[in-house]
JSON list of C-alpha atoms in Angstrom, two decimals:
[
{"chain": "B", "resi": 1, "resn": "UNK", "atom": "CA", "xyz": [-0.23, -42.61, -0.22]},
{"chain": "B", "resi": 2, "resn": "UNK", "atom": "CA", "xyz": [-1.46, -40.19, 2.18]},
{"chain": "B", "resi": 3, "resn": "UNK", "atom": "CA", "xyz": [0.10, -36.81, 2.68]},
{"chain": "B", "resi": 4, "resn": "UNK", "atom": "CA", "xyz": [1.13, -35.48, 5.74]},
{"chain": "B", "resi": 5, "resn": "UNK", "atom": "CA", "xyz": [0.49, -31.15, 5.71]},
{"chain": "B", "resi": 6, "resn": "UNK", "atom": "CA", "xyz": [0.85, -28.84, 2.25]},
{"chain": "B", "resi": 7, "resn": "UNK", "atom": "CA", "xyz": [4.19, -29.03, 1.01]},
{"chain": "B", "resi": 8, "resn": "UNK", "atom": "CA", "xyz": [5.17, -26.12, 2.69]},
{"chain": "B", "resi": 9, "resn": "UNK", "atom": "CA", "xyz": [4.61, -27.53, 6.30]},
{"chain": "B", "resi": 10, "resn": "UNK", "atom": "CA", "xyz": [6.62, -30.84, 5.24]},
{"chain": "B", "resi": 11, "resn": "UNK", "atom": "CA", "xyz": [9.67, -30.98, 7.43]},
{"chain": "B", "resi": 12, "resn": "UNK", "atom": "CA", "xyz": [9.02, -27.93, 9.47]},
{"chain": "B", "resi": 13, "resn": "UNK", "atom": "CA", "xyz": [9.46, -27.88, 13.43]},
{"chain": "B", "resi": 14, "resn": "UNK", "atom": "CA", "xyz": [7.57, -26.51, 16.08]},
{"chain": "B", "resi": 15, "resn": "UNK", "atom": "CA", "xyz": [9.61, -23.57, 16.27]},
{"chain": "B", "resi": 16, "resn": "UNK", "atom": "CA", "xyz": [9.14, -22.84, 12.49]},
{"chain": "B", "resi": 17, "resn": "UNK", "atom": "CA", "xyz": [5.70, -23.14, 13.16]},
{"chain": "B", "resi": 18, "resn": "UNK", "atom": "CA", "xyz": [5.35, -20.96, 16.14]},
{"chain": "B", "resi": 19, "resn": "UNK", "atom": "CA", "xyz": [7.49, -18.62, 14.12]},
{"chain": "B", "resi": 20, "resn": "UNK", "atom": "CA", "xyz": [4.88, -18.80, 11.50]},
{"chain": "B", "resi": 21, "resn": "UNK", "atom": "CA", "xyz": [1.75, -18.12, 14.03]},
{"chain": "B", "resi": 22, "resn": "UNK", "atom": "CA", "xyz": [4.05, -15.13, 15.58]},
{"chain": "B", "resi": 23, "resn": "UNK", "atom": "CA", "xyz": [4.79, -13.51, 11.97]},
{"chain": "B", "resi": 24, "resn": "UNK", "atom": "CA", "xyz": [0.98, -14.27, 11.27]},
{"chain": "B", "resi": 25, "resn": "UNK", "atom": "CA", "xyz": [0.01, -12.84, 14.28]},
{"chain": "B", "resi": 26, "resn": "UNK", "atom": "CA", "xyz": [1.94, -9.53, 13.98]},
{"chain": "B", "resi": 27, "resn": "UNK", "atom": "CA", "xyz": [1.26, -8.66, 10.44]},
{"chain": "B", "resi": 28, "resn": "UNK", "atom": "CA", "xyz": [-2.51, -8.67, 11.39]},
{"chain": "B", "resi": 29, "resn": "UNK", "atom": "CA", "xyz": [-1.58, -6.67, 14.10]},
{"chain": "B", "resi": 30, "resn": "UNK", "atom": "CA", "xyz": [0.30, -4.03, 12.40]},
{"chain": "B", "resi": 31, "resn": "UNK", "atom": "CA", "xyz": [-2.05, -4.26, 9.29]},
{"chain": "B", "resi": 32, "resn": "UNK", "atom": "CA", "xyz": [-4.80, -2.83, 11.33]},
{"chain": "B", "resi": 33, "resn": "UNK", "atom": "CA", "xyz": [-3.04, -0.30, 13.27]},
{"chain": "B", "resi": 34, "resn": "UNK", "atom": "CA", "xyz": [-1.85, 0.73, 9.48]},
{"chain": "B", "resi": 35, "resn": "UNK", "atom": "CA", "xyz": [-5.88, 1.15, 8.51]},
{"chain": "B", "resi": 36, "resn": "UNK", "atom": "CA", "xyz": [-6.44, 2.87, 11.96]},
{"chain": "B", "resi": 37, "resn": "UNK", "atom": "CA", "xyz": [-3.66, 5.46, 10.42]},
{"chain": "B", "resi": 38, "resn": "UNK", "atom": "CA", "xyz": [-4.58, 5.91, 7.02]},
{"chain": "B", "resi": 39, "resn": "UNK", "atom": "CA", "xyz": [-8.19, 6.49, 8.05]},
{"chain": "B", "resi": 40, "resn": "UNK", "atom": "CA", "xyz": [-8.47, 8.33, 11.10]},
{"chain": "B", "resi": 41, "resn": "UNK", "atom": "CA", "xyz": [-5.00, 9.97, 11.68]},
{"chain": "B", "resi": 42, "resn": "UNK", "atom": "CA", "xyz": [-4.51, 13.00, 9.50]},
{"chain": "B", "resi": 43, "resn": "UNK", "atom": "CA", "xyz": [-1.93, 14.85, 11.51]},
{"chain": "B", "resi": 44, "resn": "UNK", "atom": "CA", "xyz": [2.07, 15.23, 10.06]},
{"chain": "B", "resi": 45, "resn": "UNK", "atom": "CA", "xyz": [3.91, 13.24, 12.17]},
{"chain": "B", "resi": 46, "resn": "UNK", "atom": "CA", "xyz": [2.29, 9.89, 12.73]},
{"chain": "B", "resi": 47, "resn": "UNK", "atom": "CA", "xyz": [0.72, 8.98, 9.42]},
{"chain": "B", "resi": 48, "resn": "UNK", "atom": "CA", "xyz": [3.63, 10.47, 6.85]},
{"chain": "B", "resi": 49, "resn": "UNK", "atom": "CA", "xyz": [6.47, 9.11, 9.23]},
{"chain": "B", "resi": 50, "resn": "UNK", "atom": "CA", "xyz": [5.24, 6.25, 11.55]},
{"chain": "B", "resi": 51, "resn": "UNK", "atom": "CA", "xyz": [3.12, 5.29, 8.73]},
{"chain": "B", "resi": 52, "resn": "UNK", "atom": "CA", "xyz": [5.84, 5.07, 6.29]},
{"chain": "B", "resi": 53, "resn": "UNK", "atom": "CA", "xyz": [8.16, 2.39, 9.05]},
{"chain": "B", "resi": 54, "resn": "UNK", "atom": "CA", "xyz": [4.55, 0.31, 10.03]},
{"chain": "B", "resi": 55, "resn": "UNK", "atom": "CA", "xyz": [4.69, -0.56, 6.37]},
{"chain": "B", "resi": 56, "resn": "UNK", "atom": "CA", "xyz": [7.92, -1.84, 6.30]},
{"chain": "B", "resi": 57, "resn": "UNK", "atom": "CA", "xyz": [7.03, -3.87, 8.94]},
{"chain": "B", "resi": 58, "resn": "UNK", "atom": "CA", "xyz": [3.54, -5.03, 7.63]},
{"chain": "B", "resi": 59, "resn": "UNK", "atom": "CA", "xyz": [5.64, -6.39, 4.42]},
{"chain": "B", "resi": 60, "resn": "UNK", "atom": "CA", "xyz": [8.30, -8.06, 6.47]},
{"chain": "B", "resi": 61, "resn": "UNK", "atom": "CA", "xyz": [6.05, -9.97, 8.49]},
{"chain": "B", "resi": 62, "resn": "UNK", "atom": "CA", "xyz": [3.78, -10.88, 5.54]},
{"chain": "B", "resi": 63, "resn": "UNK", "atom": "CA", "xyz": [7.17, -12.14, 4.09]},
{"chain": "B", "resi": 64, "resn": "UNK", "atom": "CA", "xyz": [8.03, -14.48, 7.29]},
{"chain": "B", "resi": 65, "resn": "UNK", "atom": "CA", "xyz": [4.76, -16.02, 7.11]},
{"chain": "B", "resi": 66, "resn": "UNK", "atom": "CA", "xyz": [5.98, -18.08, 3.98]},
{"chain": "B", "resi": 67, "resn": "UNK", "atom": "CA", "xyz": [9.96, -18.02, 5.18]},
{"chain": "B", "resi": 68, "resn": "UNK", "atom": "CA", "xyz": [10.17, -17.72, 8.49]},
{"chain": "B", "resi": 69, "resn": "UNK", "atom": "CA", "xyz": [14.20, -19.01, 9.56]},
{"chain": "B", "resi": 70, "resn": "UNK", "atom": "CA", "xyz": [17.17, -18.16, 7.50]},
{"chain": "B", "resi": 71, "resn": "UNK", "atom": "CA", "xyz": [16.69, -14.78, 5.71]},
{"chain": "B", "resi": 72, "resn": "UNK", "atom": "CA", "xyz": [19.23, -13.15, 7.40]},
{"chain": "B", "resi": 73, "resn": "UNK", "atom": "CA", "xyz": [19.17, -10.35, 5.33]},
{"chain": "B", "resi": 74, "resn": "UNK", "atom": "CA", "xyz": [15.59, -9.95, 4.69]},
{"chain": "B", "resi": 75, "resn": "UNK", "atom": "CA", "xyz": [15.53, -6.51, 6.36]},
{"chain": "B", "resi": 76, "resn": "UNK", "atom": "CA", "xyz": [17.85, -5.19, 3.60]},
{"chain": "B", "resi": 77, "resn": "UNK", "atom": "CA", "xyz": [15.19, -6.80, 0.40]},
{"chain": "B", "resi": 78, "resn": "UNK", "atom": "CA", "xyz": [12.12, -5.18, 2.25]},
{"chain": "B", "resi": 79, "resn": "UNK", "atom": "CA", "xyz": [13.88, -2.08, 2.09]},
{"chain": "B", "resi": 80, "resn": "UNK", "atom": "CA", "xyz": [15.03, -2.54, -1.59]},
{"chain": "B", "resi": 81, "resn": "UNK", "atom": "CA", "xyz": [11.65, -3.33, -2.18]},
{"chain": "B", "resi": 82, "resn": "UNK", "atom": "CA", "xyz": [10.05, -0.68, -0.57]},
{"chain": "B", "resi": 83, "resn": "UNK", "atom": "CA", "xyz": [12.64, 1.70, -2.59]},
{"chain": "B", "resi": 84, "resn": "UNK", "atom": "CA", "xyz": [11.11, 0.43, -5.56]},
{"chain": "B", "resi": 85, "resn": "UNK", "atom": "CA", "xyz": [7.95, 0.83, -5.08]},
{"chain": "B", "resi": 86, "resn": "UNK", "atom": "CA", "xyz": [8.88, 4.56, -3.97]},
{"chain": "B", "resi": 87, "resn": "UNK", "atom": "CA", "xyz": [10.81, 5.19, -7.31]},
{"chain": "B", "resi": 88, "resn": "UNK", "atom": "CA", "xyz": [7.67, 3.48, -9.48]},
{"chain": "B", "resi": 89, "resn": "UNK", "atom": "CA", "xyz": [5.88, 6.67, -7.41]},
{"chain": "B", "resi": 90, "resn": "UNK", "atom": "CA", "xyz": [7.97, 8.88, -9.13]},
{"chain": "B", "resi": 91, "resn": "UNK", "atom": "CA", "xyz": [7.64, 7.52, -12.28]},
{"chain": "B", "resi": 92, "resn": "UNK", "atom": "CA", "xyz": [3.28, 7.84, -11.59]},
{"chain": "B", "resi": 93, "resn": "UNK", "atom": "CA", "xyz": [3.13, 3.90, -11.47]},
{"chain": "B", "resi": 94, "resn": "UNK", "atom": "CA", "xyz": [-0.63, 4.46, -10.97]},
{"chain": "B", "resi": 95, "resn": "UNK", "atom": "CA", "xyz": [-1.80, 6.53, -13.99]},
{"chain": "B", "resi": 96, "resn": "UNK", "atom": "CA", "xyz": [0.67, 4.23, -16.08]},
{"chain": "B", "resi": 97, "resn": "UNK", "atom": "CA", "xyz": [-1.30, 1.18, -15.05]},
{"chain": "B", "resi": 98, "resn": "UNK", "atom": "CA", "xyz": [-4.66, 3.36, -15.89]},
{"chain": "B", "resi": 99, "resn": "UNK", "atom": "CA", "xyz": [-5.76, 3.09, -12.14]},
{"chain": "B", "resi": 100, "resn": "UNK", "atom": "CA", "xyz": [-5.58, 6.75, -11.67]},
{"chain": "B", "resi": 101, "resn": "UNK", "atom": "CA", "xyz": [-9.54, 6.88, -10.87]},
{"chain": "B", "resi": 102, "resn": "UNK", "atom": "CA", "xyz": [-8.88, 3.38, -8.21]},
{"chain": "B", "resi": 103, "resn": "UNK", "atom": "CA", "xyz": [-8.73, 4.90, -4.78]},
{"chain": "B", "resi": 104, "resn": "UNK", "atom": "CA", "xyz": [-7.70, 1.34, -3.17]},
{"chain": "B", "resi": 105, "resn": "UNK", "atom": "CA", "xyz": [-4.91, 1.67, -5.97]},
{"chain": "B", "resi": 106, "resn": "UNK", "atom": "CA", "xyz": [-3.50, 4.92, -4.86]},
{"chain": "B", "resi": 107, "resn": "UNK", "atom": "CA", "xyz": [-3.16, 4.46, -0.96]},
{"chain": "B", "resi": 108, "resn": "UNK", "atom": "CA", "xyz": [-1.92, 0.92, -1.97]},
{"chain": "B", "resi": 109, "resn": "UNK", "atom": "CA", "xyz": [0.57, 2.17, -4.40]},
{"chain": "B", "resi": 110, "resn": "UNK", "atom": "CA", "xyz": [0.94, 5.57, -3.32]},
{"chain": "B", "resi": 111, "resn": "UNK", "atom": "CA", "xyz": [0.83, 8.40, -5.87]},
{"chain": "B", "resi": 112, "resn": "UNK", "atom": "CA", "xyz": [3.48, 11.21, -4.18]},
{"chain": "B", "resi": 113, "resn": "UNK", "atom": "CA", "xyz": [7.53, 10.70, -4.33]},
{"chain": "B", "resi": 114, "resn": "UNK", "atom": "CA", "xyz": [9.29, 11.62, -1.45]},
{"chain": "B", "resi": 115, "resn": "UNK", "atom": "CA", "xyz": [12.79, 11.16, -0.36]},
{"chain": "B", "resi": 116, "resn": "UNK", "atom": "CA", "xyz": [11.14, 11.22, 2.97]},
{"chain": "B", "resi": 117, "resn": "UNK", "atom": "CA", "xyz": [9.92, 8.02, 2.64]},
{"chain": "B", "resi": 118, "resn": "UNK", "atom": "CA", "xyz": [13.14, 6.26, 1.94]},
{"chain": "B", "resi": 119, "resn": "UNK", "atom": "CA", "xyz": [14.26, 7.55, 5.25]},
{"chain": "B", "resi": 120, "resn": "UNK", "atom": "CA", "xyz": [11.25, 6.17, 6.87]},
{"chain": "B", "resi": 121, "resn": "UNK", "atom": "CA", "xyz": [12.09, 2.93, 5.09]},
{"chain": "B", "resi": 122, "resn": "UNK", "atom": "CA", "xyz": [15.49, 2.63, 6.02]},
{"chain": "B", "resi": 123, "resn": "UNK", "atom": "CA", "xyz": [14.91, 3.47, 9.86]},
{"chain": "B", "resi": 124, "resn": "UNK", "atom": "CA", "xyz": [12.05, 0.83, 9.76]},
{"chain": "B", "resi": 125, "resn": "UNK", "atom": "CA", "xyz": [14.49, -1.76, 7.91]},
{"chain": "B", "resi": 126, "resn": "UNK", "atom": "CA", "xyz": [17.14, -0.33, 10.82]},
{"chain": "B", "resi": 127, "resn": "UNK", "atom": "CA", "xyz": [14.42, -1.02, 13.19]},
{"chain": "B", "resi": 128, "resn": "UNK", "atom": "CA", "xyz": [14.03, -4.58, 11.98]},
{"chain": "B", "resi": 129, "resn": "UNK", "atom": "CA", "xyz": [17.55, -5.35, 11.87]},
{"chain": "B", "resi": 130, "resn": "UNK", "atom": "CA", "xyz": [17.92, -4.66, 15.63]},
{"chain": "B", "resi": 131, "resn": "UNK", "atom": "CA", "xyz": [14.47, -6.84, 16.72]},
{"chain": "B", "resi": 132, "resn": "UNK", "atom": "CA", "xyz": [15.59, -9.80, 13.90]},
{"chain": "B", "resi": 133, "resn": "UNK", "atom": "CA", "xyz": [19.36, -9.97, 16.11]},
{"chain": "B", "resi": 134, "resn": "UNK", "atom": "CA", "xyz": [18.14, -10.03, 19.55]},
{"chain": "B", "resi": 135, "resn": "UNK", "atom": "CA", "xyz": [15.77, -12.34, 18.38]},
{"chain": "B", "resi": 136, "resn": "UNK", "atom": "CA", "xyz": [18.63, -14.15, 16.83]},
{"chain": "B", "resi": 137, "resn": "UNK", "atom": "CA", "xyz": [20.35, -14.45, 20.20]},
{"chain": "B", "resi": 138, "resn": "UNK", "atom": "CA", "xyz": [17.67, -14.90, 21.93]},
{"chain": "B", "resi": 139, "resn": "UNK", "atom": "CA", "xyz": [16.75, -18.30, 19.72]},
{"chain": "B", "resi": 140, "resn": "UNK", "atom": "CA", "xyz": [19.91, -19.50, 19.27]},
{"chain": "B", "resi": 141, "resn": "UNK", "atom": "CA", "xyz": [21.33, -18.85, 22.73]},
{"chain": "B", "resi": 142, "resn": "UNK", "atom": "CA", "xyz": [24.42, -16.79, 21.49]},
{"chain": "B", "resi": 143, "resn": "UNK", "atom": "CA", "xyz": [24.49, -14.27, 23.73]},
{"chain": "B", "resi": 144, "resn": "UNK", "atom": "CA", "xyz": [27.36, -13.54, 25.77]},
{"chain": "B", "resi": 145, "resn": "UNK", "atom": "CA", "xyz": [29.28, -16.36, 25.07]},
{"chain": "B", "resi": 146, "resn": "UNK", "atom": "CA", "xyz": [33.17, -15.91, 23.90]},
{"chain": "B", "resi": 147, "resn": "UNK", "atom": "CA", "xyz": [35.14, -17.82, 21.16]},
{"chain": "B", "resi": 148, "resn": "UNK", "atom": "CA", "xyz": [37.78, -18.87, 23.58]},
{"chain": "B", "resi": 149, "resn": "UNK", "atom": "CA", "xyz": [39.76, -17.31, 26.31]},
{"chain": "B", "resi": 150, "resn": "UNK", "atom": "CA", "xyz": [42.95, -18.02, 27.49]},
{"chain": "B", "resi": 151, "resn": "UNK", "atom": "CA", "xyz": [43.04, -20.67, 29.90]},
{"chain": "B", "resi": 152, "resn": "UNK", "atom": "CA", "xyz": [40.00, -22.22, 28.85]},
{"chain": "B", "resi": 153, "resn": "UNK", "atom": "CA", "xyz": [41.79, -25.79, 27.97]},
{"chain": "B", "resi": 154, "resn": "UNK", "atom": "CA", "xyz": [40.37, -25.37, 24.79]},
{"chain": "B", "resi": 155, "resn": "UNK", "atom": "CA", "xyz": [36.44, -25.88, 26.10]},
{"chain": "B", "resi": 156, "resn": "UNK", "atom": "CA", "xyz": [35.23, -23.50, 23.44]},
{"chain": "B", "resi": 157, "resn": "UNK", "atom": "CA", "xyz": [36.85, -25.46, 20.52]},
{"chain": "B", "resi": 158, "resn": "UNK", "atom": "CA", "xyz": [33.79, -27.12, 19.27]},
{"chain": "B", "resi": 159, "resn": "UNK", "atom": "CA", "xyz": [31.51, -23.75, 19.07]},
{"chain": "B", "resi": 160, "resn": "UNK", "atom": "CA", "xyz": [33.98, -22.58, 17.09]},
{"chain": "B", "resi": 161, "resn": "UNK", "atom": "CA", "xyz": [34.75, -25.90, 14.66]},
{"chain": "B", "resi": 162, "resn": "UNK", "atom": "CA", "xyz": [31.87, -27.21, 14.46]},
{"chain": "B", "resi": 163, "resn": "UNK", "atom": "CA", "xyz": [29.17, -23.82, 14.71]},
{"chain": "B", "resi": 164, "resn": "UNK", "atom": "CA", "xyz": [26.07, -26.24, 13.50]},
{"chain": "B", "resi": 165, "resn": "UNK", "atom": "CA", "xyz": [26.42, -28.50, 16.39]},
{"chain": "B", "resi": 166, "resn": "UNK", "atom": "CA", "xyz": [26.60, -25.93, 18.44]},
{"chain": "B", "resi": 167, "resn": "UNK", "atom": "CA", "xyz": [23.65, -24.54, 17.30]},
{"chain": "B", "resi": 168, "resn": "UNK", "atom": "CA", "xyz": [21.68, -27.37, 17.25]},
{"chain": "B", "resi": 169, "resn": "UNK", "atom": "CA", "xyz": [22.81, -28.78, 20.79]},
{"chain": "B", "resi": 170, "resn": "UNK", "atom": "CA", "xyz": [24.05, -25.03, 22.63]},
{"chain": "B", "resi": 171, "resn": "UNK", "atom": "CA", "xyz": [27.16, -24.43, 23.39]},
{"chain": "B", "resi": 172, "resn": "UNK", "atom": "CA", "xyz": [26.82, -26.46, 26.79]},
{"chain": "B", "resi": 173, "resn": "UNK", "atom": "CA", "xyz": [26.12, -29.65, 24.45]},
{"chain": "B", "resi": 174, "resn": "UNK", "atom": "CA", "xyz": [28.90, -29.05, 22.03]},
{"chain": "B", "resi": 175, "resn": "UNK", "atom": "CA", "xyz": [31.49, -29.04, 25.08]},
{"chain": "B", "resi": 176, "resn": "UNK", "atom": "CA", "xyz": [29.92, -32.15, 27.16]},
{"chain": "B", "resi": 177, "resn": "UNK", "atom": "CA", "xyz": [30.35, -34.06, 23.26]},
{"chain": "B", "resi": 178, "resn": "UNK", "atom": "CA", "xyz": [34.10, -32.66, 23.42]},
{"chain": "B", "resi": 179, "resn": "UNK", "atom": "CA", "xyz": [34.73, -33.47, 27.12]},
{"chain": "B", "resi": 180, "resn": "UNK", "atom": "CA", "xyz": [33.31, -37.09, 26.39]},
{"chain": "B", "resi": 181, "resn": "UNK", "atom": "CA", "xyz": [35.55, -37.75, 22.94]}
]
């Protein structure tokens, strides 16, 4: 029997896979501009503070490679992750694995607590939220449309009993299926 893809691609659509290429495409992206920081920018501004968000977005992106539809609140575990990692900082994570002497290690890792960065997390994460909604919208073609208002006859029904079909077929779908019942 022959396969068809990894098991990962089975039953995936275009738009997953475009997702996929866009996520791809952007973590690269942001991954170098990242470098470009860490090794040429040694102001304090862009690398302590812009640094600190790019990273959040680096990991979110890396993240929506491998799940790229319905993580709704994936914003919110980057950010819990990224706290993590900030409180193993505090704890010296580094010298506790021995890798105190591993360069790669400490930028990777970092080696410095700061409350700081948990700001710059969040208003990354915050950042995220925002993009992932209008993207949301954008996608799904939610925007601007209303429940039901009065004098309608009831077109908007279906969006609002039946919210799958109308996010498969649009909202314009789910009332030509009601008109035609």
């Amino acid at each position: 029997m022959k396969r068809k893809g990894t098991f990962a691609m089975r039953g995936m659509t275009e738009r997953d896979k475009k997702l996929r290429l866009l996520y791809g495409a952007a973590f690269l992206v942001l991954m170098v501009v990242e470098t470009l920081i860490a090794l040429y920018v040694h102001d304090k501004v862009i690398r302590p503070y812009v640094g600190d968000m790019l990273v959040v977005l680096v990991v979110y992106c890396f993240v929506r490679i491998v799940i790229p539809v319905k993580a709704r609140l994936m914003p919110l575990y980057v950010f819990v992750f990224a706290a993590c990692v900030e409180v193993l900082q505090y704890f010296d994570l580094v010298t506790l694995l021995g890798l105190s002497g591993n360069r790669f290690a400490r930028i990777v890792f970092g080696s410095v607590f700061d409350v700081k960065d948990l700001a710059c997390y969040a208003a990354g994460c915050l950042l995220l939220e925002v993009w992932e909604r209008r993207i949301r919208r954008k996608i799904c073609g939610q925007t601007g449309q209303k429940r039901e208002e009065p004098g309608s006859g009831g077109k908007n029904r279906k969006w609002r009993e039946e919210p799958e079909v109308a996010r498969r077929t649009g909202i314009k779908e789910a009332i030509k299926n009601e008109d035609s019942r």
